[in-house]
Structures are given as structure tokens and as C-alpha cells.
Coordinates of C-alpha atoms and ligand atoms in Angstrom, one line a residue:
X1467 CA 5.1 -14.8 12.7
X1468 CA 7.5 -15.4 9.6
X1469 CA 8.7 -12.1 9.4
X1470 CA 9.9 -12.3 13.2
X1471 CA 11.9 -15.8 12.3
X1472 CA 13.3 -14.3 9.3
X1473 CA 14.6 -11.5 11.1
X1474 CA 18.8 -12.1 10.9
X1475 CA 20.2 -11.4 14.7
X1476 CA 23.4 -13.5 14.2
X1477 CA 26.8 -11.5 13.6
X1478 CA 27.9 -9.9 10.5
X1479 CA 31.6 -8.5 10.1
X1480 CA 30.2 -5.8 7.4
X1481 CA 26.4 -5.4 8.2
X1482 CA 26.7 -4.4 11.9
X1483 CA 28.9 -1.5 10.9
X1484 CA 26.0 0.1 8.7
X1485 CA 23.3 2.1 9.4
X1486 CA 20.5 -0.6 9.7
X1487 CA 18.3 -1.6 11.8
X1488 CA 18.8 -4.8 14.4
X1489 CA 16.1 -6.6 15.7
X1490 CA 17.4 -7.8 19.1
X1491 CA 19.3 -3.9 19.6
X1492 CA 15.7 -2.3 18.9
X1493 CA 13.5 -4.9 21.1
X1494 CA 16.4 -3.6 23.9
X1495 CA 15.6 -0.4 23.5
X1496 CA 11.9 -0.9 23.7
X1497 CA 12.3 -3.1 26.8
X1498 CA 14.1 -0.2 27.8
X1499 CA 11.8 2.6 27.1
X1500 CA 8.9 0.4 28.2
X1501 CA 10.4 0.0 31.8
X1502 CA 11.1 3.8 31.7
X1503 CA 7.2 4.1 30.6
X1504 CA 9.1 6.7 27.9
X1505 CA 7.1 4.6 25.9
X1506 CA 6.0 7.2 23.2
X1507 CA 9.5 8.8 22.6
X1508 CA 10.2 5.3 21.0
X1509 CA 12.1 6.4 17.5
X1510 CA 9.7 5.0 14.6
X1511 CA 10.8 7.7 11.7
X1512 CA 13.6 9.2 10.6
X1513 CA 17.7 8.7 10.1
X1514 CA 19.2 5.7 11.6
X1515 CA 22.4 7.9 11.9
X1516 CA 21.9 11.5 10.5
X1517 CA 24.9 12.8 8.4
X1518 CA 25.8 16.5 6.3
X1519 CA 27.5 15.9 2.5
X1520 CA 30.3 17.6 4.1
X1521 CA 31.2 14.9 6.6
X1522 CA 31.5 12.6 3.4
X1523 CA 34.8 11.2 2.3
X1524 CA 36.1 13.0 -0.8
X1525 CA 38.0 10.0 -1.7
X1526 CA 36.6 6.3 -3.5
X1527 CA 37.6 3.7 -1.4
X1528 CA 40.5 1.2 -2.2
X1529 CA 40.5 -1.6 -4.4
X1530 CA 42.5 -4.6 -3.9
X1531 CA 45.9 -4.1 -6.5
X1532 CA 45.3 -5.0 -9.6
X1533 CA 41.8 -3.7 -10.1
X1534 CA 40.4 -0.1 -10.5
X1535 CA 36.5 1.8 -10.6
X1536 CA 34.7 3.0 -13.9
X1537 CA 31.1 3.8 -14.3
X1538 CA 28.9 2.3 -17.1
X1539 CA 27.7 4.2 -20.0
X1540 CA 24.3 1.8 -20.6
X1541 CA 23.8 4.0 -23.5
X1542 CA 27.5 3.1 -24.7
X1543 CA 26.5 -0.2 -26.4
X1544 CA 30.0 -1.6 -25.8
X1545 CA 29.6 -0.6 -21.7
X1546 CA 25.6 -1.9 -21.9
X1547 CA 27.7 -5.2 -23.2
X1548 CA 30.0 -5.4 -20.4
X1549 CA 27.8 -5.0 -18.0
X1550 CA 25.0 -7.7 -19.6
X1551 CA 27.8 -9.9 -20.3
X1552 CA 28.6 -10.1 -15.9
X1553 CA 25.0 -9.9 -14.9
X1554 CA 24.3 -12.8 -17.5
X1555 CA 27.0 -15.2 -16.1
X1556 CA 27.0 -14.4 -12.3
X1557 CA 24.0 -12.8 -11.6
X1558 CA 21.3 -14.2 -9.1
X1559 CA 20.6 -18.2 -9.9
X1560 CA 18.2 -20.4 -7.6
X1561 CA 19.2 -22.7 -4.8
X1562 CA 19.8 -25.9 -7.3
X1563 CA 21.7 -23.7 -9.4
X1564 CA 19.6 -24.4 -12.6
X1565 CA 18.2 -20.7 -13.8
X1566 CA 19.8 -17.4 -13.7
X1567 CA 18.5 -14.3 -14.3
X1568 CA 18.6 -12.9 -17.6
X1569 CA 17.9 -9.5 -17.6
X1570 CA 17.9 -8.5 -21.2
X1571 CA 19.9 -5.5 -22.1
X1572 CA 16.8 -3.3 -23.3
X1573 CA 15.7 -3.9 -19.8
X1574 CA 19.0 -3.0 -17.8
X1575 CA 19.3 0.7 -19.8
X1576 CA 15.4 0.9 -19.1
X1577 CA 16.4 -0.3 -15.0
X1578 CA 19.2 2.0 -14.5
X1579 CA 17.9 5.4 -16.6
X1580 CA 15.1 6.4 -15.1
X1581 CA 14.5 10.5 -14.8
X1582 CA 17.3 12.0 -12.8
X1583 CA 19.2 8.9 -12.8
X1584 CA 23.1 9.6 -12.5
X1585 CA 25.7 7.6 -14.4
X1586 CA 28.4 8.1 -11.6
X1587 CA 25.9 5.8 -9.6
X1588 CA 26.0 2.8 -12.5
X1589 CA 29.5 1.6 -10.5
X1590 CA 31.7 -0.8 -11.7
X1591 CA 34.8 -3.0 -10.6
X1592 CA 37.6 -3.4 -13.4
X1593 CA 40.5 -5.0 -14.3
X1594 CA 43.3 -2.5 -14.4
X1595 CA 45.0 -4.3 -17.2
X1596 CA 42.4 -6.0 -19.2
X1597 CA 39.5 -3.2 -18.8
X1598 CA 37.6 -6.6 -17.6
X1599 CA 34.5 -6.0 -15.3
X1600 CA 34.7 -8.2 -12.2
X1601 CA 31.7 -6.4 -10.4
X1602 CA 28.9 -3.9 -10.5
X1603 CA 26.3 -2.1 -8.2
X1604 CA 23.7 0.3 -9.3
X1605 CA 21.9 3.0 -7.4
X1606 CA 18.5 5.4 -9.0
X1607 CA 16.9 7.9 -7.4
X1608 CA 13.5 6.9 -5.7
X1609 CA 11.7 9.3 -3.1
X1610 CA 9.8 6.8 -0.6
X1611 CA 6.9 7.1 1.2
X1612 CA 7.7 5.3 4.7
X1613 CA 4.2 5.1 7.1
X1614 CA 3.0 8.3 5.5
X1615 CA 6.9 10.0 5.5
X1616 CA 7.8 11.4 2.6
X1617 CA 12.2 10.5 2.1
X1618 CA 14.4 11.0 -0.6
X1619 CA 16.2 7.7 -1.3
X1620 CA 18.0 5.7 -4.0
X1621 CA 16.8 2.0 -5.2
X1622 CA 20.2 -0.2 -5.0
X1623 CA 19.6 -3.5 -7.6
X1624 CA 22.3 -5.2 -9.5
X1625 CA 25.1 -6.1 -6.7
X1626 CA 27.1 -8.2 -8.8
X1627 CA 30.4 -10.1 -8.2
X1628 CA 32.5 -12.4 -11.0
X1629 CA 32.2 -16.1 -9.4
X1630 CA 35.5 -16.2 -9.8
X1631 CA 36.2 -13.0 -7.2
X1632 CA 33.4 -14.7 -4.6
X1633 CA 34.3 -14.3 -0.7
X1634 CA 36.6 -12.0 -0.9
X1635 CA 34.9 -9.2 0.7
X1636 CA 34.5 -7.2 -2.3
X1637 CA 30.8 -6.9 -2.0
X1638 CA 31.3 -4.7 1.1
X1639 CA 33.5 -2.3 -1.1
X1640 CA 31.1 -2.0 -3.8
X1641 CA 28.2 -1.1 -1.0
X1642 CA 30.5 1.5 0.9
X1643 CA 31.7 3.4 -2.5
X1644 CA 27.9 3.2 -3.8
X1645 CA 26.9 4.6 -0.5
X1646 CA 29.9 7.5 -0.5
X1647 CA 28.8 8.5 -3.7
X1648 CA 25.1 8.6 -3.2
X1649 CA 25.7 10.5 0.2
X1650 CA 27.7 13.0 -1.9
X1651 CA 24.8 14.1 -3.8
X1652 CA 22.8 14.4 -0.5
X1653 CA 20.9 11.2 -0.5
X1654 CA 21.3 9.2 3.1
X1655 CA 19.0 6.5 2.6
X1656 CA 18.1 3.4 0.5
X1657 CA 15.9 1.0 -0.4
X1658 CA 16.5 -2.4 -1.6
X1659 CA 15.4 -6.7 -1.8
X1660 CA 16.8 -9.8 -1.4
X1661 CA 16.5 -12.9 -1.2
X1662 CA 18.5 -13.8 1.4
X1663 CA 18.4 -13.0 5.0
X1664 CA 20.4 -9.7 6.1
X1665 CA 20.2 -7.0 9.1
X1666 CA 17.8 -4.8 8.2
X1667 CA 14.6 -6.0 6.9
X1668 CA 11.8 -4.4 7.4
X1669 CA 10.0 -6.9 5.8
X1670 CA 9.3 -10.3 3.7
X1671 CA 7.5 -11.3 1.0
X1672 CA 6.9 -14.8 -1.2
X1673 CA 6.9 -15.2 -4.9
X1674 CA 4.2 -17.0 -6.4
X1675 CA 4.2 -18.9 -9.8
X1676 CA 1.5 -18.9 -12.3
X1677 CA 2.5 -21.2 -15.1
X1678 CA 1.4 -20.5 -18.6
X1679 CA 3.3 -22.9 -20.9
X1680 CA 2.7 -25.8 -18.7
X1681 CA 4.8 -28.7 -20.2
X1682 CA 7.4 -26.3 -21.2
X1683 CA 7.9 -25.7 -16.9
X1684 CA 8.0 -29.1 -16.7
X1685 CA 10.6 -30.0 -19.0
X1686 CA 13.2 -27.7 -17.9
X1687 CA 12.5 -28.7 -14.6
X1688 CA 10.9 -25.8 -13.1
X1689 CA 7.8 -27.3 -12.0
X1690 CA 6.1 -30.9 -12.0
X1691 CA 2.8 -32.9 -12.6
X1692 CA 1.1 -32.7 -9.6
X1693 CA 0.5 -36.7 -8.1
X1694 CA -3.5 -36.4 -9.2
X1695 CA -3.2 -34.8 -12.1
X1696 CA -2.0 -36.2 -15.8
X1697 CA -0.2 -33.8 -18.2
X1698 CA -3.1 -33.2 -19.9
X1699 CA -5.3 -32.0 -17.3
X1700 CA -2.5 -30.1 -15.5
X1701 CA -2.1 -28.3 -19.3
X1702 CA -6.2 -27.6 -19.6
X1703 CA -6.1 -25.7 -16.0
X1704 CA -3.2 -23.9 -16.4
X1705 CA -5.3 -22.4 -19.4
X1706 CA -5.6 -18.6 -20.0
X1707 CA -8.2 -16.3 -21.7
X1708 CA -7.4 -15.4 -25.7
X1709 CA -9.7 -12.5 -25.4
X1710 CA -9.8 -10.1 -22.5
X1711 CA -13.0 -10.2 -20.6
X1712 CA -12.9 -6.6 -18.7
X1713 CA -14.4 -4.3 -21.3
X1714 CA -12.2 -1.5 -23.4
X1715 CA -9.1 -3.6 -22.2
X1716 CA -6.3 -2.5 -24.1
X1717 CA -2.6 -1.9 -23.9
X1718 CA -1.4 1.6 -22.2
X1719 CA -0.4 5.0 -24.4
X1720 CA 0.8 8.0 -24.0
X1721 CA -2.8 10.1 -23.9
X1722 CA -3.2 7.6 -20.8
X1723 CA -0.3 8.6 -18.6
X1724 CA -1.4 11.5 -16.2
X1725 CA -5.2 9.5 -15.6
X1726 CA -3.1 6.3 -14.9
X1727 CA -0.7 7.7 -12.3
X1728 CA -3.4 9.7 -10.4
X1729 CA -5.5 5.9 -10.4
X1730 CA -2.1 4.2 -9.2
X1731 CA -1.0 7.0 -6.5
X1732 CA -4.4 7.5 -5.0
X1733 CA -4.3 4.0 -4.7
X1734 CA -0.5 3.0 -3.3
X1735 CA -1.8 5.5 -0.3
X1736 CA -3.1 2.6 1.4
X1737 CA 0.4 0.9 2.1
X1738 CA 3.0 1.8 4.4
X1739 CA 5.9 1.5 1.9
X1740 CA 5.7 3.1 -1.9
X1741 CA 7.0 5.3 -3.9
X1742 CA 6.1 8.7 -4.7
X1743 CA 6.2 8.8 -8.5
X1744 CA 6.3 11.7 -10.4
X1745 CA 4.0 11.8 -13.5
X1746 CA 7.0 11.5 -15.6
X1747 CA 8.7 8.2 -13.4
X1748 CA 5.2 6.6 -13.9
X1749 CA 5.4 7.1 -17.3
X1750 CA 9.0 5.7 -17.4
X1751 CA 8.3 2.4 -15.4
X1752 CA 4.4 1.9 -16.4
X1753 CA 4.7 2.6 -20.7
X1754 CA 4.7 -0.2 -22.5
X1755 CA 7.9 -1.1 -24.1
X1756 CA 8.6 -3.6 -26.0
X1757 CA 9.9 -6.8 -24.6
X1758 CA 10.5 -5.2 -21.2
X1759 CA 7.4 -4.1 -19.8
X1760 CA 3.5 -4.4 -20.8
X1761 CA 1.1 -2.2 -19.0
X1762 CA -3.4 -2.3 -20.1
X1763 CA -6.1 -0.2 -18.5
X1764 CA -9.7 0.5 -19.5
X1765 CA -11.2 3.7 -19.1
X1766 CA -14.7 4.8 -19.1
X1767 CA -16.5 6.7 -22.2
X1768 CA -15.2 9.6 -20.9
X1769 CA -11.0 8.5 -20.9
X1770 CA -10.6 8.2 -17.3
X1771 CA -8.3 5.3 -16.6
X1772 CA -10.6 3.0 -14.3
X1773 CA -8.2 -0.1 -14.0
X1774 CA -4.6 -0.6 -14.8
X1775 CA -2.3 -4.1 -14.7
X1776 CA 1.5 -4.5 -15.7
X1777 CA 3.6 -6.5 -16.0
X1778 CA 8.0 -6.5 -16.6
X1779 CA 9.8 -9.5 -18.9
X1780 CA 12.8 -11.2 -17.3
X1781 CA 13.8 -14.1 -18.4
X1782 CA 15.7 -16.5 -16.9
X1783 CA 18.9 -18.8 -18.7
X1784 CA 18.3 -22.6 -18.1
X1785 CA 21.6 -23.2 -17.4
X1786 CA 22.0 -26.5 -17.9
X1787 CA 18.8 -27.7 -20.4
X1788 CA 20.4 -29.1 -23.8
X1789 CA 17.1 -27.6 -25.3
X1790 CA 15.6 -24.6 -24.1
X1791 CA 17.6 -21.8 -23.3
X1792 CA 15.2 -19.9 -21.3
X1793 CA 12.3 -19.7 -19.2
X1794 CA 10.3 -16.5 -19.8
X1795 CA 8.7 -15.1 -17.1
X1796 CA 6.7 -12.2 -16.8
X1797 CA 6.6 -10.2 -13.4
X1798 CA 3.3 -8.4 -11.9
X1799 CA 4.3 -5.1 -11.4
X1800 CA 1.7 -2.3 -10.6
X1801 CA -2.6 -3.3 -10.8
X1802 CA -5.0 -1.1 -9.3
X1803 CA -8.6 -2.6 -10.1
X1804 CA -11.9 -0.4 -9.3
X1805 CA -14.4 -1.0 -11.7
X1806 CA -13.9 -5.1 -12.0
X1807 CA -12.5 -7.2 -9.5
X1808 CA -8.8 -7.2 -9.2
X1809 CA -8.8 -11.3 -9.8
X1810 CA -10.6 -10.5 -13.9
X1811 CA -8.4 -7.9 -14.6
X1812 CA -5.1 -10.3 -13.9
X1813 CA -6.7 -13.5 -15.6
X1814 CA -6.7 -10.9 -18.5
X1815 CA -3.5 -10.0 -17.6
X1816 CA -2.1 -13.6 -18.0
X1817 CA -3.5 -14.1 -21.2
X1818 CA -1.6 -10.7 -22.3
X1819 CA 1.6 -12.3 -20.9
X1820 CA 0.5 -16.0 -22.7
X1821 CA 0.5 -13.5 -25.8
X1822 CA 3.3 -11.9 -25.0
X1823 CA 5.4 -15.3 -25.5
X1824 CA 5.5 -15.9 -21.5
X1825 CA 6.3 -19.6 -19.8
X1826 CA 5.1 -18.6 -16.6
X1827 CA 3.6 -15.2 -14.7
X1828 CA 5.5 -14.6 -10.9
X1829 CA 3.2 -12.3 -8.0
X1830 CA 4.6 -11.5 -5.0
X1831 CA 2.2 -11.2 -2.2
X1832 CA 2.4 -7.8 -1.6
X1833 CA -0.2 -5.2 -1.8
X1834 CA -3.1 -7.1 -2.8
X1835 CA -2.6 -9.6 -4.8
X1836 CA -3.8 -12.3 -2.0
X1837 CA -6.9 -11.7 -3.4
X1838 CA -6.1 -13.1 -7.1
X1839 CA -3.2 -15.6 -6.4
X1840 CA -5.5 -18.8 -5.2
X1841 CA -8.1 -18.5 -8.0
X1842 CA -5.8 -18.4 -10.4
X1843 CA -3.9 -21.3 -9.8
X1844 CA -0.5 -19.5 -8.5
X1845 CA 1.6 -21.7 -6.9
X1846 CA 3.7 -20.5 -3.9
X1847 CA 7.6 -20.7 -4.5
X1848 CA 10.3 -21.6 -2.3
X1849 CA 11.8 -18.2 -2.4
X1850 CA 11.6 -15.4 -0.4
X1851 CA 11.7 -11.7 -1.0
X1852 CA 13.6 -9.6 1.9
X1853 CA 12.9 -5.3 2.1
X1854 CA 14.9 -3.5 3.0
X1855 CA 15.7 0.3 4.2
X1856 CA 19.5 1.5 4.6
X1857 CA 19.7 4.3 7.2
X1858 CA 16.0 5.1 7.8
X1859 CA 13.6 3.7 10.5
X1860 CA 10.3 1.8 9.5
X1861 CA 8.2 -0.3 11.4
X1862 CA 7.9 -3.9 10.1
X1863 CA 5.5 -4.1 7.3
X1864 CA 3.3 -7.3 6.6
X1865 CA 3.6 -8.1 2.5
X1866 CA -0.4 -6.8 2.4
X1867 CA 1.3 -3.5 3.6
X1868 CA 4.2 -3.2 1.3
X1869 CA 3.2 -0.8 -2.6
X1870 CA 6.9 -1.9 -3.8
X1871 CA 7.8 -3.6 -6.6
X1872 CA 11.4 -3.7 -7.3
X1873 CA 12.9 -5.1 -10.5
Ligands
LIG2804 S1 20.0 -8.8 -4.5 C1 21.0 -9.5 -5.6 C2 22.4 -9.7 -5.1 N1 23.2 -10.3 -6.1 C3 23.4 -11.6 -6.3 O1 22.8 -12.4 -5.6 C4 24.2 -12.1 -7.5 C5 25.0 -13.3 -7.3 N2 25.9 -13.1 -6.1 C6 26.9 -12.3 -6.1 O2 27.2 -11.6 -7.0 C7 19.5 -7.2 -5.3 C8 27.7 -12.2 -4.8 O3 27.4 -13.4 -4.0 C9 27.3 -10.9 -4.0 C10 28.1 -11.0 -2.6 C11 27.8 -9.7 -4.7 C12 25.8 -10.8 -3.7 N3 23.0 -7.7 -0.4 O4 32.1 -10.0 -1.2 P1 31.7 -10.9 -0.1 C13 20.5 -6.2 -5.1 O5 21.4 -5.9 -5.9 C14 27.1 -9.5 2.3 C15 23.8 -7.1 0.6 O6 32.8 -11.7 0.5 P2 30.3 -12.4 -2.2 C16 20.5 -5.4 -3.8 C17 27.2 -10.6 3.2 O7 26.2 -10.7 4.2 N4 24.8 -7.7 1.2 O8 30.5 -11.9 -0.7 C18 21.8 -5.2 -3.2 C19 28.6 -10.3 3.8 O9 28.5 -9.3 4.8 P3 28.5 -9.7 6.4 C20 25.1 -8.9 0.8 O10 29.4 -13.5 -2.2 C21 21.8 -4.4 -1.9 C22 29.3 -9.7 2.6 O11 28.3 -9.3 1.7 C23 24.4 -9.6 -0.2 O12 31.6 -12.5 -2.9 C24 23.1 -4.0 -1.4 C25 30.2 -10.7 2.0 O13 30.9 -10.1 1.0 C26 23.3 -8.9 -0.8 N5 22.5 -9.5 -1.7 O14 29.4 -11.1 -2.8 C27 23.1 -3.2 -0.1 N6 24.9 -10.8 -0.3 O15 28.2 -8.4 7.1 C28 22.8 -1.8 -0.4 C29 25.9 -10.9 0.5 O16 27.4 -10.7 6.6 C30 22.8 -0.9 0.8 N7 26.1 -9.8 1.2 O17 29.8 -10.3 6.7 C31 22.5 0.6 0.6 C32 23.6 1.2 -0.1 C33 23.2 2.6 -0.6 C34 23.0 3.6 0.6 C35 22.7 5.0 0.1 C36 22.4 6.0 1.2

């Protein structure tokens, strides 16, 4: 299975000190318990390594000389700045080195300050002199629902380091400080993705690519013609609907919040990794805002929310097209179908991204989007998606399993 070849067993100076949970170390303990037929005592849930806040280290870790930690104010524009201005030029770029994401700064505030969210965990490397940041790491809380366990966790997202710091084991610092300082408040575990290969996955999922402004994607080099198709033909397929077909479709508002997150909860029971949102987190990730995320349902005559589809904006630099600066890309984010099938309501969902001023529309294959991604002419990627769980065990989930979306 993918997931088992993906699984990282080689060494790791910083990783194999963490909480997380190794393949080959697990499959000995099972060969272990097996022999003992002990079989059922195998651990599946709970703490990797259970800790008390008062075992915690008081004091931040060191920094090399020279450089010193601040938080981020993201509603301080000039600190929102600094820490757009990093992501911008050394965040997360593909293999060839050609896009990078852009995570506008409407978006990062709307990332970082969800309910409850804590400023002392939007952490920052600077220069002591200058004030300059060189890198960044943010955590939010997130309970998690992990194969019907309920755990209160943080989401980590936004591990940044200045190219010019790279390799220098600074990366490691930022994850133990972030880690201190969530533990403090009495949060042991986390959640997180990546695309690259790291102990403790618990899972692996693939981006697919729906594009939307065809000859655009092919000019800046993100997709091409295929061999039996002209440009023209490839343009007329990748075509989306102006109007909405499901009936009463129609962009999400306040009056719909509470019907929409009972829809999406009773619905994210089925997997074996989600979170457990609160009525007022749904309405913080799901509302439409503008240029950061797009949610629709339709209800019936009575206002009960029936089916819901979003979708969050980030774009991505071209870094090196003399034209176009930017591919925009629209990412699915929560659908929940029941009175249409799931494959109309995101074909009316694409034409709300085409609207919407989108290049291309990215799925992962998680939850159940298998079921839409073939018809409508989504592409598989070359990149994969790693989960992950810091200091809590989970069995391996299949994407079809996982109710995560992470930004
Ligand atoms: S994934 C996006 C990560 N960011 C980027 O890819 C941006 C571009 N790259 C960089 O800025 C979404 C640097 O290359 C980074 C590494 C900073 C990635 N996750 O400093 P060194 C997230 O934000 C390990 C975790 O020399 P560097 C999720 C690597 O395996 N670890 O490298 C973040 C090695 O350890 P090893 C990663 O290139 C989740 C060590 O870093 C990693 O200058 C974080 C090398 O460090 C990655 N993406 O900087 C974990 N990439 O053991 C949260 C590399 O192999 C854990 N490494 O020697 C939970 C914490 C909270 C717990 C609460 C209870």
C-alpha cells in the first residue's frame, strides 16, 4: 500500500527524540504482543508519552547569538507585514521551484485567529539588532476527534525559515519552543501536514487539480496540452457551469450557521480523523469572506441547510513568469451533499470558484471526494499530503477516512 512505502523508518537526529510514532518500533511491539498472544492490550489511543504542565520547562529555549523570540500581533498591521513579507519569500514552493505559496494577509489573520486562539502561540524568530524576522511557527487550538476519541490538540501550520538561515537546525528550535509553550497551557498533542516524508504519519493523501483558466495553466507552466487534445478542445472541457444547477444554491450567511454545522458534524462522524467544531469555529472557518474563503448551501422551503461546499483562496507567486504573477487557486475545503449528488454540487462549486477569479480548483482525496474527482476532469498531482499527530496514537487512516482539511 502507498501509505506503508511512505512510512519514513530511516534516522532522524531531531524526530526520533519526539513523541511520534515509528513504524518499524510499533510493528516490534506488535510482533511482540502477538507472540505473547497479549494481542488486545496493543496501545491504539491515547498519549505517546503522558506529561503534567508542571514538568514543563519554565524557560524558552536558546537561540543561536545574535537572534531573539517575539510573537506576532496579526492584528498589528506592521507585525501581519513581517510575517507575510517571510511567508511570501520562503514559504513552501514545488519541486521545480516555480510557484510559492502566497497566502494573502487577510487569510493569515483569518488562519491564525480563530476562537481561543493565543497570540503567545503566533512564534517568531528575530534579529536582535535589526528587529528582522528570520522564522516563524504557529500553533491554534483544535479539539480532534481520533477513531471516535475526543483530544484537545493544537493545529501547527506556518513552519517557516529565511532561505538564507536553511540547515542550520533552527527548525527543531522553533518546534521544541512551540511545543513548551503549548504544553504550558495544558495541550500535549498536535496535529499537522506536510508534504514531505517525516516519522509520524498517520496518513497520506494526493492533491488533485481541476483547471479552470486552462491556457492561463499552461502558460505559466503549470499544466500542458495533453498529446490528443489541441488547445482548443483542452479549453472547451475544462469548461464550467455559469449558473448553478442544484436548486436554491446560494452563498452561505449568518441565519445559516447553526443548520450548516449540525449538516457538517453529523456528517464528519463517519471518518476516523475530524475535528470537533464548535458552532462558533464553524462559523469562523466556513463564513464567507471575502477573498479568503467561499462557502454555498441550499436549504429546503423550510431553511434547513441540505447541502453545503467551500472552498479557501491561496494563491500561489509564479516566481519566475515575466507576465503573470500568480496562479489562483481555490482549495475544496468542507462539502457535505444529501439531497444531490456530491459530484453536481462541486461542478457548481467550480463555476463559483471560475466566478470567483480562480485559475485552477485543488481536492485532496480525502473524505469523499473520490467520488467527484474523475468526472470532473481533476487531474492527480505529483504531490503528496503527509498527516500527522504529535504525541497521540492513531491507527493509520486511508485518505477516504481522513474529515481534515488543513490550510
Ligand atoms: S508544512 C510547511 C513547512 N514549511 C516549508 O516547507 C517552508 C519552506 N521550508 C522551510 O522554511 C506545514 C524550511 O525548510 C523548514 C525546515 C522550516 C521546513 N515539518 O532547521 P533545519 C507546517 O507548517 C525537520 C517538521 O536544519 P530547514 C507544519 C527535518 O526532518 N519537521 O531545516 C509544521 C530535520 O529533522 P530530522 C521538518 O530546512 C509541522 C530538521 O527539520 C519539516 O532549515 C512542524 C532540520 O531542521 C517540516 N515541514 O528548516 C512539526 N521540514 O529529525 C510540529 C524539515 O530529520 C510538531 N523538518 O533531522 C508539533 C509541535 C506542537 C506540539 C504540541 C503538543
Amino acid at each position: 500500500r502507498l501509505l506503508r512505502e511512505k512510512k519514513d523508518t530511516s534516522s532522524h537526529k531531531f524526530w526520533d527524540t519526539q513523541p511520534v510514532a515509528r513504524d518499524a518500533l510499533q510493528d516490534d511491539i506488535s510482533k511482540q504482543l502477538e507472540a505473547a498472544t497479549i494481542k488486545d492490550e496493543k496501545k491504539t489511543t491515547g498519549y505517546i508519552k503522558e506529561q503534567t504542565v508542571e514538568e514543563i520547562r519554565k524557560e524558552p529555549y536558546p537561540l543561536p547569538a545574535g537572534f531573539e523570540w517575539c510573537v506576532l500581533d496579526v492584528n498589528n498591521e506592521e507585525q501581519l507585514d513581517m510575517m507575510y513579507n517571510l511567508l511570501n519569500r520562503n514559504y513552501v514552493e514545488d519541486d521545480d521551484n516555480m510557484f510559492r505559496f502566497d497566502y494573502s494577509r487577510d487569510f493569515l489573520k483569518w488562519a491564525v485567529c480563530p476562537p481561543g486562539y493565543k497570540v503567545d502561540l503566533h512564534l517568531a524568530v528575530r534579529a536582535q539588532k535589526t528587529g528582522k524576522l528570520f522564522g516563524v511557527i504557529t500553533a491554534i487550538p483544535q479539539a480532534m476527534i481520533v477513531d471516535g476519541v475526543k483530544v484537545e490538540m493544537v493545529e501547527i501550520n506556518f513552519l517557516c525559515v529565511h532561505k538564507k538561515l536553511r540547515s542550520k537546525r533552527l527548525a527543531p528550535v522553533l518546534i521544541k519552543e512551540i511545543t513548551r509553550r503549548v504544553n504550558l497551557t495544558g495541550v500535549f498533542s498536535a496535529v499537522y501536514t506536510a508534504g514531505v516524508v517525516l516519522p509520524g504519519s498517520i496518513g497520506c493523501a494526493r492533491y488533485y487539480h481541476r483547471s479552470i483558466q486552462f491556457k492561463k495553466l499552461v502558460e505559466v507552466g503549470f499544466t500542458r496540452v495533453p498529446n490528443n487534445q489541441t488547445m482548443a478542445t483542452a479549453v472547451k472541457l475544462n469548461r464550467v457551469p455559469a449558473q448553478p444547477i442544484t436548486k436554491g444554491f446560494r452563498a452561505m450567511e449568518e441565519r445559516d450557521v447553526v443548520g450548516a454545522h449540525k449538516l457538517l458534524m453529523d456528517y464528519l462522524v463517519s471518518f476516523k480523523v475530524y475535528p470537533a467544531l464548535t458552532v462558533d469555529e464553524f462559523r469562523h472557518w466556513i463564513l464567507p469572506k471575502d477573498k479568503v474563503v467561499n462557502s454555498y448551501v441550499s436549504t429546503s422551503a423550510d431553511g434547513t441547510v441540505e447541502n453545503l461546499c467551500s472552498f479557501y483562496h491561496l494563491p500561489s507567486s509564479c516566481v519566475k513568469h515575466p507576465t503573470h504573477s500568480h496562479i489562483y487557486a481555490a482549495y475544496s475545503y468542507y462539502n457535505v451533499a444529501t439531497t444531490v449528488p456530491l459530484k453536481q454540487l462541486m461542478n457548481d462549486c467550480l463555476g463559483q470558484a471560475k466566478a470567483e477569479g480562480q485559475d485552477v480548483f485543488n481536492a485532496l482525496n480525502v473524505m469523499e471526494n473520490d467520488k467527484f474527482l474523475h468526472d470532473l476532469r481533476f487531474g492527480m498531482g505529483d504531490g503528496n499530503l503527509n498527516y500527522y499527530l504529535y504525541n497521540w496514537h492513531s491507527p493509520d487512516v486511508q485518505p477516504e477516512e481522513i474529515g481534515l482539511v488543513l490550510l
